[in-house]
mmCIF file of C-alpha atoms in Angstrom:
data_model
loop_
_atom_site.group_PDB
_atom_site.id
_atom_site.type_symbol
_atom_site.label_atom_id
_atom_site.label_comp_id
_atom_site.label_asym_id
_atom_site.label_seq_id
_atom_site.Cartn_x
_atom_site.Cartn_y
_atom_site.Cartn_z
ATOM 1 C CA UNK A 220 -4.416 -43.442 -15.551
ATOM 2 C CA UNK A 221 -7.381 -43.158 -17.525
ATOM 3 C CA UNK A 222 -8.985 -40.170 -19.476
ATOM 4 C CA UNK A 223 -12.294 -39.066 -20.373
ATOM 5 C CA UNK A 224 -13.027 -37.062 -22.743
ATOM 6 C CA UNK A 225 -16.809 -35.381 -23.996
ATOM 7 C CA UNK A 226 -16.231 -33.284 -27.618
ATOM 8 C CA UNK A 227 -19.747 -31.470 -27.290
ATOM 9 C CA UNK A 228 -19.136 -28.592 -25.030
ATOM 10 C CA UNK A 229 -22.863 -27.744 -25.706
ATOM 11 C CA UNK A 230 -25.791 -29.378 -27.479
ATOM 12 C CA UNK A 231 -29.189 -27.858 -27.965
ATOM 13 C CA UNK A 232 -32.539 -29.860 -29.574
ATOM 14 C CA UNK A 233 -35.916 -29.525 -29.714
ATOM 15 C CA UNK A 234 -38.384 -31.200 -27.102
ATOM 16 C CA UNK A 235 -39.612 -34.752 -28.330
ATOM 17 C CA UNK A 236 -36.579 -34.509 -30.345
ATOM 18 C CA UNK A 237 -33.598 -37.525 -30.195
ATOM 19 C CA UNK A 238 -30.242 -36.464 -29.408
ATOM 20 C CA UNK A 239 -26.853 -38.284 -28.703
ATOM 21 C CA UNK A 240 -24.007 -37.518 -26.056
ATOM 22 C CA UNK A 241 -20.754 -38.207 -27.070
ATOM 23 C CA UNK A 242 -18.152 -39.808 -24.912
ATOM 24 C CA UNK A 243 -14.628 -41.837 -25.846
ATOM 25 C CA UNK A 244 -12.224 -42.987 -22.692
ATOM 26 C CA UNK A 245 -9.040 -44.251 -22.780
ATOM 27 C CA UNK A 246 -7.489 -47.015 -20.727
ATOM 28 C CA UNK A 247 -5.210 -49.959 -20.222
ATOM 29 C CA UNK A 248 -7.649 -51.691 -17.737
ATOM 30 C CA UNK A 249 -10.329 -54.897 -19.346
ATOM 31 C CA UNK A 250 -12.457 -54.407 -16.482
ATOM 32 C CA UNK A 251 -14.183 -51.350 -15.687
ATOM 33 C CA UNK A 252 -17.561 -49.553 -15.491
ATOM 34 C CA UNK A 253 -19.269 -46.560 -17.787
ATOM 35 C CA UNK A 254 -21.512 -43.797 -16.193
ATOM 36 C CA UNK A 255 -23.597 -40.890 -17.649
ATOM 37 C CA UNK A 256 -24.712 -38.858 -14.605
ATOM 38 C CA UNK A 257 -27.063 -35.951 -14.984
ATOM 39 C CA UNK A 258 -26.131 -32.395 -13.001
ATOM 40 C CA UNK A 259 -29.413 -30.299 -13.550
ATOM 41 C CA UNK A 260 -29.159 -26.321 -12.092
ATOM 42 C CA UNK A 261 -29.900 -27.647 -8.727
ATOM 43 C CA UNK A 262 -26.250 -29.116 -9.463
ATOM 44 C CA UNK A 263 -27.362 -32.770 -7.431
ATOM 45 C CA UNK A 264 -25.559 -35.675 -9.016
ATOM 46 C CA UNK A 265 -28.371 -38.028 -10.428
ATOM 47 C CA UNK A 266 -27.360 -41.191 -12.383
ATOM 48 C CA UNK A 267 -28.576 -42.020 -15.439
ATOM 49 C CA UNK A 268 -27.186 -44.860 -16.328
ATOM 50 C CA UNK A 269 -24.771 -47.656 -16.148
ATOM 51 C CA UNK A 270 -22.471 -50.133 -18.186
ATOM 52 C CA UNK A 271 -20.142 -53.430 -17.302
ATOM 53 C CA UNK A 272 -17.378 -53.529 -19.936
ATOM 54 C CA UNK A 273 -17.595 -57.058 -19.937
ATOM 55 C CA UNK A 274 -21.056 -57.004 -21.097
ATOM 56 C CA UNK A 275 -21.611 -56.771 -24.792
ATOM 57 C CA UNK A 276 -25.624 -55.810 -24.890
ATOM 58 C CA UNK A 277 -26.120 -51.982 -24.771
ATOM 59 C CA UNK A 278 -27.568 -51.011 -21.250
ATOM 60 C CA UNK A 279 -30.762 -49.159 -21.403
ATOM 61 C CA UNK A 280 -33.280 -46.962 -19.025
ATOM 62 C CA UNK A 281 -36.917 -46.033 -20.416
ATOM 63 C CA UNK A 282 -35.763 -43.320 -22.806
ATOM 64 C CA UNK A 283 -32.207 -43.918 -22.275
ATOM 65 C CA UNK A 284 -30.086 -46.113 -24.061
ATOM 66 C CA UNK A 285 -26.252 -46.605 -24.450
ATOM 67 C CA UNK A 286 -24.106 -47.174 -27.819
ATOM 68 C CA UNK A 287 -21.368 -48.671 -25.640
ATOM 69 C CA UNK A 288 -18.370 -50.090 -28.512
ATOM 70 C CA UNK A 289 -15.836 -51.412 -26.269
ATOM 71 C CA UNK A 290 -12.697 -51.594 -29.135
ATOM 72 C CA UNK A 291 -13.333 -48.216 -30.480
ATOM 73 C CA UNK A 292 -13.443 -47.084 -26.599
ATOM 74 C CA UNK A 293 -16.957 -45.002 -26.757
ATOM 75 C CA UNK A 294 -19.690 -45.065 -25.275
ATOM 76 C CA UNK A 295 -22.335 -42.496 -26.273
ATOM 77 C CA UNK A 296 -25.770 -41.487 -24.854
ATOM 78 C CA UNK A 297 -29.255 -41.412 -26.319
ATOM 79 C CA UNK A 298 -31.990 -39.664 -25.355
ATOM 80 C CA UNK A 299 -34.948 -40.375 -26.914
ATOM 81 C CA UNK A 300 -38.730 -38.218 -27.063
ATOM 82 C CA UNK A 301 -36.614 -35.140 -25.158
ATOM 83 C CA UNK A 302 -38.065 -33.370 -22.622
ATOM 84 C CA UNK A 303 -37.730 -30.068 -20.960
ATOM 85 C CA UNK A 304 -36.492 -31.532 -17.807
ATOM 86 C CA UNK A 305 -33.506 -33.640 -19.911
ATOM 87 C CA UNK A 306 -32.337 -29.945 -19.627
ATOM 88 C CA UNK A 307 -28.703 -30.514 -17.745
ATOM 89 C CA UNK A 308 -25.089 -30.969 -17.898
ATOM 90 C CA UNK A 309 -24.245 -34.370 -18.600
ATOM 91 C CA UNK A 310 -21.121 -35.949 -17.347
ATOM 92 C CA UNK A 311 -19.750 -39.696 -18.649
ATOM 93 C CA UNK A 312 -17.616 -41.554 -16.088
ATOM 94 C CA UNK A 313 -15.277 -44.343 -15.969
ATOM 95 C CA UNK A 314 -14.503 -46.558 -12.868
ATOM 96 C CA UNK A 315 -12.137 -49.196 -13.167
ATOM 97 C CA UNK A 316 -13.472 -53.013 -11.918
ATOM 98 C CA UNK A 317 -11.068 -53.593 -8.204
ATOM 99 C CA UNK A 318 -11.331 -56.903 -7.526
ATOM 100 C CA UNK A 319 -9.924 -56.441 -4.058
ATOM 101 C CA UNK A 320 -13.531 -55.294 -2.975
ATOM 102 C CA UNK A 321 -12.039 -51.747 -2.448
ATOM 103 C CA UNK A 322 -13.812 -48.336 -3.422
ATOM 104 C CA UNK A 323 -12.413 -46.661 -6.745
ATOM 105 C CA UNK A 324 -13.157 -43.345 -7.432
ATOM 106 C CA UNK A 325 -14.862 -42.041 -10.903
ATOM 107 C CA UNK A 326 -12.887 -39.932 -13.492
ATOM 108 C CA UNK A 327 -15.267 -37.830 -14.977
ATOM 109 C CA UNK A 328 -15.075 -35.778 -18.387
ATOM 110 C CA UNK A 329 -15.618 -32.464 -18.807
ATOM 111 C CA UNK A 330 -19.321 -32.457 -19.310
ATOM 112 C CA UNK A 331 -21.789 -31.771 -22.247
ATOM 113 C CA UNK A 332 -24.764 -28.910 -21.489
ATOM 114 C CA UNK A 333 -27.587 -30.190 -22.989
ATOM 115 C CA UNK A 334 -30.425 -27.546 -23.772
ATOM 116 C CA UNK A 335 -34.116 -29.135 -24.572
ATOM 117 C CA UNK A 336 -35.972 -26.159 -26.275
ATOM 118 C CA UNK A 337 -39.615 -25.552 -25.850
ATOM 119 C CA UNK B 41 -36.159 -44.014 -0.599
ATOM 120 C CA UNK B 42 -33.444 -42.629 1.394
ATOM 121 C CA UNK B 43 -30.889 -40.726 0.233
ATOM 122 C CA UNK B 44 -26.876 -39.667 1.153
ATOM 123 C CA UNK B 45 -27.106 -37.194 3.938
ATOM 124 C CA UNK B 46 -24.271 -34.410 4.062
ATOM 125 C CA UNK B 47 -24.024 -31.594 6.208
ATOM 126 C CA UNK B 48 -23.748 -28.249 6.142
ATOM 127 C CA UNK B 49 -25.067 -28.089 2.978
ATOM 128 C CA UNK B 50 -23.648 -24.262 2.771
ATOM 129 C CA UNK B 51 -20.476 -23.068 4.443
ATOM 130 C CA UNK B 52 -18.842 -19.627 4.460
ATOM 131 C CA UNK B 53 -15.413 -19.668 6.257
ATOM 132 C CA UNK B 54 -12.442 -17.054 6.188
ATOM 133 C CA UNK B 55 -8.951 -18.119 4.815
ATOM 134 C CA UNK B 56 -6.595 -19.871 6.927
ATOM 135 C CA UNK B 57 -9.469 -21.628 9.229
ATOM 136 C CA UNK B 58 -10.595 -25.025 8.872
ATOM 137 C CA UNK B 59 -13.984 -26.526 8.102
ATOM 138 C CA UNK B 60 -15.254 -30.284 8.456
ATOM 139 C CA UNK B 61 -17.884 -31.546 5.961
ATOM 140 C CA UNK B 62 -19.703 -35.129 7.134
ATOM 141 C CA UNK B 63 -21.614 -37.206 5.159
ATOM 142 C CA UNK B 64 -24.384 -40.343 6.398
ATOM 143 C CA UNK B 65 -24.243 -42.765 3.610
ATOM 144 C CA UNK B 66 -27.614 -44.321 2.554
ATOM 145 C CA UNK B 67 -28.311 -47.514 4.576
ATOM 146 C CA UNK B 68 -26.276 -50.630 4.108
ATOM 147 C CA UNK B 69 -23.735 -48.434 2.204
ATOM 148 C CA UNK B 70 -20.536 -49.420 3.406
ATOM 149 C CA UNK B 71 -18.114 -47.634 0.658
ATOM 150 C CA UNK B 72 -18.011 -43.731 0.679
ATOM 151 C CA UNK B 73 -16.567 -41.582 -1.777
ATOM 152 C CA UNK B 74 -15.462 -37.692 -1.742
ATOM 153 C CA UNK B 75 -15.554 -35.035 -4.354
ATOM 154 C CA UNK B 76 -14.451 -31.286 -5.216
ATOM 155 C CA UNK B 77 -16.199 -29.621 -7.819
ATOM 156 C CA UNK B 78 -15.206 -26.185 -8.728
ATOM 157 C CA UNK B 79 -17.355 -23.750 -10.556
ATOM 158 C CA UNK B 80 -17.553 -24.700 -14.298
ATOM 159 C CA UNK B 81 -15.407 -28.087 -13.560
ATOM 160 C CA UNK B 82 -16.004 -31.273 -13.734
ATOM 161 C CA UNK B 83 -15.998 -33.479 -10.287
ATOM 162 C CA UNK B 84 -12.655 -34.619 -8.949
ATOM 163 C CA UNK B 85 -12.267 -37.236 -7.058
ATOM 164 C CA UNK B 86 -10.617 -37.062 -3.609
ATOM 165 C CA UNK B 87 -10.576 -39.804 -1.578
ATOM 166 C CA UNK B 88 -12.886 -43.575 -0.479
ATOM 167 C CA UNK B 89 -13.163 -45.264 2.129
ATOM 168 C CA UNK B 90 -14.179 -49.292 1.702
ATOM 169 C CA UNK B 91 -15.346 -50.848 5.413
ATOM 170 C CA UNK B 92 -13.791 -47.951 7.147
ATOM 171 C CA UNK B 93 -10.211 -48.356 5.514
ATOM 172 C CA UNK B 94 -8.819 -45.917 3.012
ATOM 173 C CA UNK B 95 -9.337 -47.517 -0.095
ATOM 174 C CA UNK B 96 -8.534 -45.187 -2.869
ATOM 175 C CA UNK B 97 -6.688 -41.477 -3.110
ATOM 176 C CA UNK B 98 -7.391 -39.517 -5.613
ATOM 177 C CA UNK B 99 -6.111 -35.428 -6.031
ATOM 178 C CA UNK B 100 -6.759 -34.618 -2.035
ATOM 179 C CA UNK B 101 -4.178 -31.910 -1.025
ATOM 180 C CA UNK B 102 -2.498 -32.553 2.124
ATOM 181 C CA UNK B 103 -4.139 -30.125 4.685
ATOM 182 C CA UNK B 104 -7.096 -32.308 3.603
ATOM 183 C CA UNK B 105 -7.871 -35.334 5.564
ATOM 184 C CA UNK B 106 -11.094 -37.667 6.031
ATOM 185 C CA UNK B 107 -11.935 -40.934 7.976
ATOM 186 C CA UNK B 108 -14.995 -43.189 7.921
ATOM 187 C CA UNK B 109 -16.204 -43.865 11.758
ATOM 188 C CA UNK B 110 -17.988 -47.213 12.614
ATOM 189 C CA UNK B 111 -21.675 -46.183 11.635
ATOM 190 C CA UNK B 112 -19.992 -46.019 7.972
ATOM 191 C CA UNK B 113 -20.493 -42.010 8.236
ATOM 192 C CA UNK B 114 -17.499 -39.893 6.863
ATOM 193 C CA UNK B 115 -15.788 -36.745 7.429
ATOM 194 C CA UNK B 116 -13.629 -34.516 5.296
ATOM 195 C CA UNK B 117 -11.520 -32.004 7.374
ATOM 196 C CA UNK B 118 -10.079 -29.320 5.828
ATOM 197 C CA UNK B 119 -7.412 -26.622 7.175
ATOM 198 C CA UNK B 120 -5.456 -23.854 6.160
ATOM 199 C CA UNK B 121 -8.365 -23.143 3.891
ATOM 200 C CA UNK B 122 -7.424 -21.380 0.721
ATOM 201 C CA UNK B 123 -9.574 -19.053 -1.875
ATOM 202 C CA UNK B 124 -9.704 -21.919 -4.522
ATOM 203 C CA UNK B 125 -11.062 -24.688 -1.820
ATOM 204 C CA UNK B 126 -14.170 -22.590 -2.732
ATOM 205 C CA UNK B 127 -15.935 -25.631 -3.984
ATOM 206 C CA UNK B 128 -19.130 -27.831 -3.908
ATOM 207 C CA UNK B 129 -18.083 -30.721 -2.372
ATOM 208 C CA UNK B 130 -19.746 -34.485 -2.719
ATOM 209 C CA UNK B 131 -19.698 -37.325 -0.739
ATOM 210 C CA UNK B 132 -21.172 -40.436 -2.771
ATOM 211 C CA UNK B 133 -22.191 -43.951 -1.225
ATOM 212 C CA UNK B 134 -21.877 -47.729 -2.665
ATOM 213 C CA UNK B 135 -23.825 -50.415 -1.605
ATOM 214 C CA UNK B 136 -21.770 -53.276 0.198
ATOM 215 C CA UNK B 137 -23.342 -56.428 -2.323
ATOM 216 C CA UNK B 138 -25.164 -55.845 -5.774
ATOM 217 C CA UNK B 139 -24.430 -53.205 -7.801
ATOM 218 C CA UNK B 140 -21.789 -52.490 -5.311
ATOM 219 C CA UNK B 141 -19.918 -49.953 -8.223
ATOM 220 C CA UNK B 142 -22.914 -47.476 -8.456
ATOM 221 C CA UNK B 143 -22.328 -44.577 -6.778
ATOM 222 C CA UNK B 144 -24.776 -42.012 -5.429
ATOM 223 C CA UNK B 145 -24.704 -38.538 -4.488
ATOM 224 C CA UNK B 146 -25.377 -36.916 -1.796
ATOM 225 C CA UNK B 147 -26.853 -32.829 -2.161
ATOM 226 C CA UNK B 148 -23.453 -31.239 -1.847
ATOM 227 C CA UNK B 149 -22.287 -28.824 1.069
ATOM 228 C CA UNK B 150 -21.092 -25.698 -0.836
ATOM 229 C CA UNK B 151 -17.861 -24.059 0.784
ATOM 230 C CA UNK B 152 -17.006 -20.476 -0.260
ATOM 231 C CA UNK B 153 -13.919 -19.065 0.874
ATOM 232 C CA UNK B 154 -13.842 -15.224 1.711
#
């Protein structure tokens, strides 16, 4: 089985600000998949973005980017130039790779609330 | 673009009944997922369906059950409802080829309990 675990309960910065998620997993699996997914107040599910373990270059998203260290089993979040609407609970995810073409499901951790002050 | 369907999106149903939650997945989606979150919680996962099959179980209690029909839409049906199936419940869609591991939400359909 595999774990997830996010330290920073809560993290508050100031807009246009950078600030880092952080996010460890453990697991016996070599193939698998990272998440961060973004739960605003509306509570909707939005992806943010997305990482093979077999690749080795850090994914990234406009002002998103991933420190993804596959030995040390983290993968952390950056957000840079912060904005008011980064304002969310932020939850990293692990899927495991099935190469049977079936449909894993995600184990999530237990969320960071990220606050963007004005 | 379009986006997971699921219906209701709110729910209010008395203990012991039984509700049934559907989702659409988006277009060419053939993989759908279910989740529970509970208030404060993280999402757990409950149960996918890959090409209509049951693919992966997760922590689904037994009076829970779900199918995928032949359009690829799902439904979770739930019975014996109890006070802590009070929930916001997700249904999530893969595509079939590409980034076929991605997973996207649907809105939710929040069930409260009385």
């Amino acid at each position: 089985a595999q774990t997830v675990t996010q330290s920073q309960p809560e993290m508050s910065v100031q807009e246009a600000e950078t600030v880092t998620l952080s996010c460890t997993y453990d697991t016996s699996e070599n193939n698998y998949y990272l998440f961060w997914y973004k739960q605003p107040p509306s509570r909707q599910m939005i992806l943010v973005i997305r990482q093979e373990a077999y690749k080795q270059q850090n994914a990234t998203e406009n002002r998103f980017s991933v420190n993804f260290q596959k030995a040390a089993k983290s993968f952390s979040l950056k957000i840079s130039d912060s904005q008011l609407g980064d304002t969310a609970m932020y939850f990293c995810a692990f899927m495991k790779h099935n190469s049977g073409g079936g449909a894993d499901g995600l184990t999530f951790g237990k969320g960071t609330h990220l606050i963007i002050q004005p | 673009a379009a986006g997971v369907i699921q219906s209701p999106r709110h729910l209010i149903k008395e203990k012991r009944e039984t509700a049934t939650l559907k989702c659409y997945p988006i277009p060419r989606h053939d993989t759908v997922y279910w989740y529970q979150q509970g208030p404060g919680q993280d999402p757990q996962f409950l149960i996918s369906f890959y090409e209509k099959m049951q693919s992966d179980k997760g922590s689904i209690p037994d009076r829970f059950s779900a199918q995928q029909f032949s359009d690829y839409h799902s439904e979770l049906n739930m019975s014996s409802l109890e006070l802590g199936d009070s929930a916001l419940y997700f249904c999530a869609s893969s595509p079939t080829s590409g980034r076929a591991e991605t997973q996207y939400f649907g809105p939710g359909t929040r069930l409260l309990v009385l």
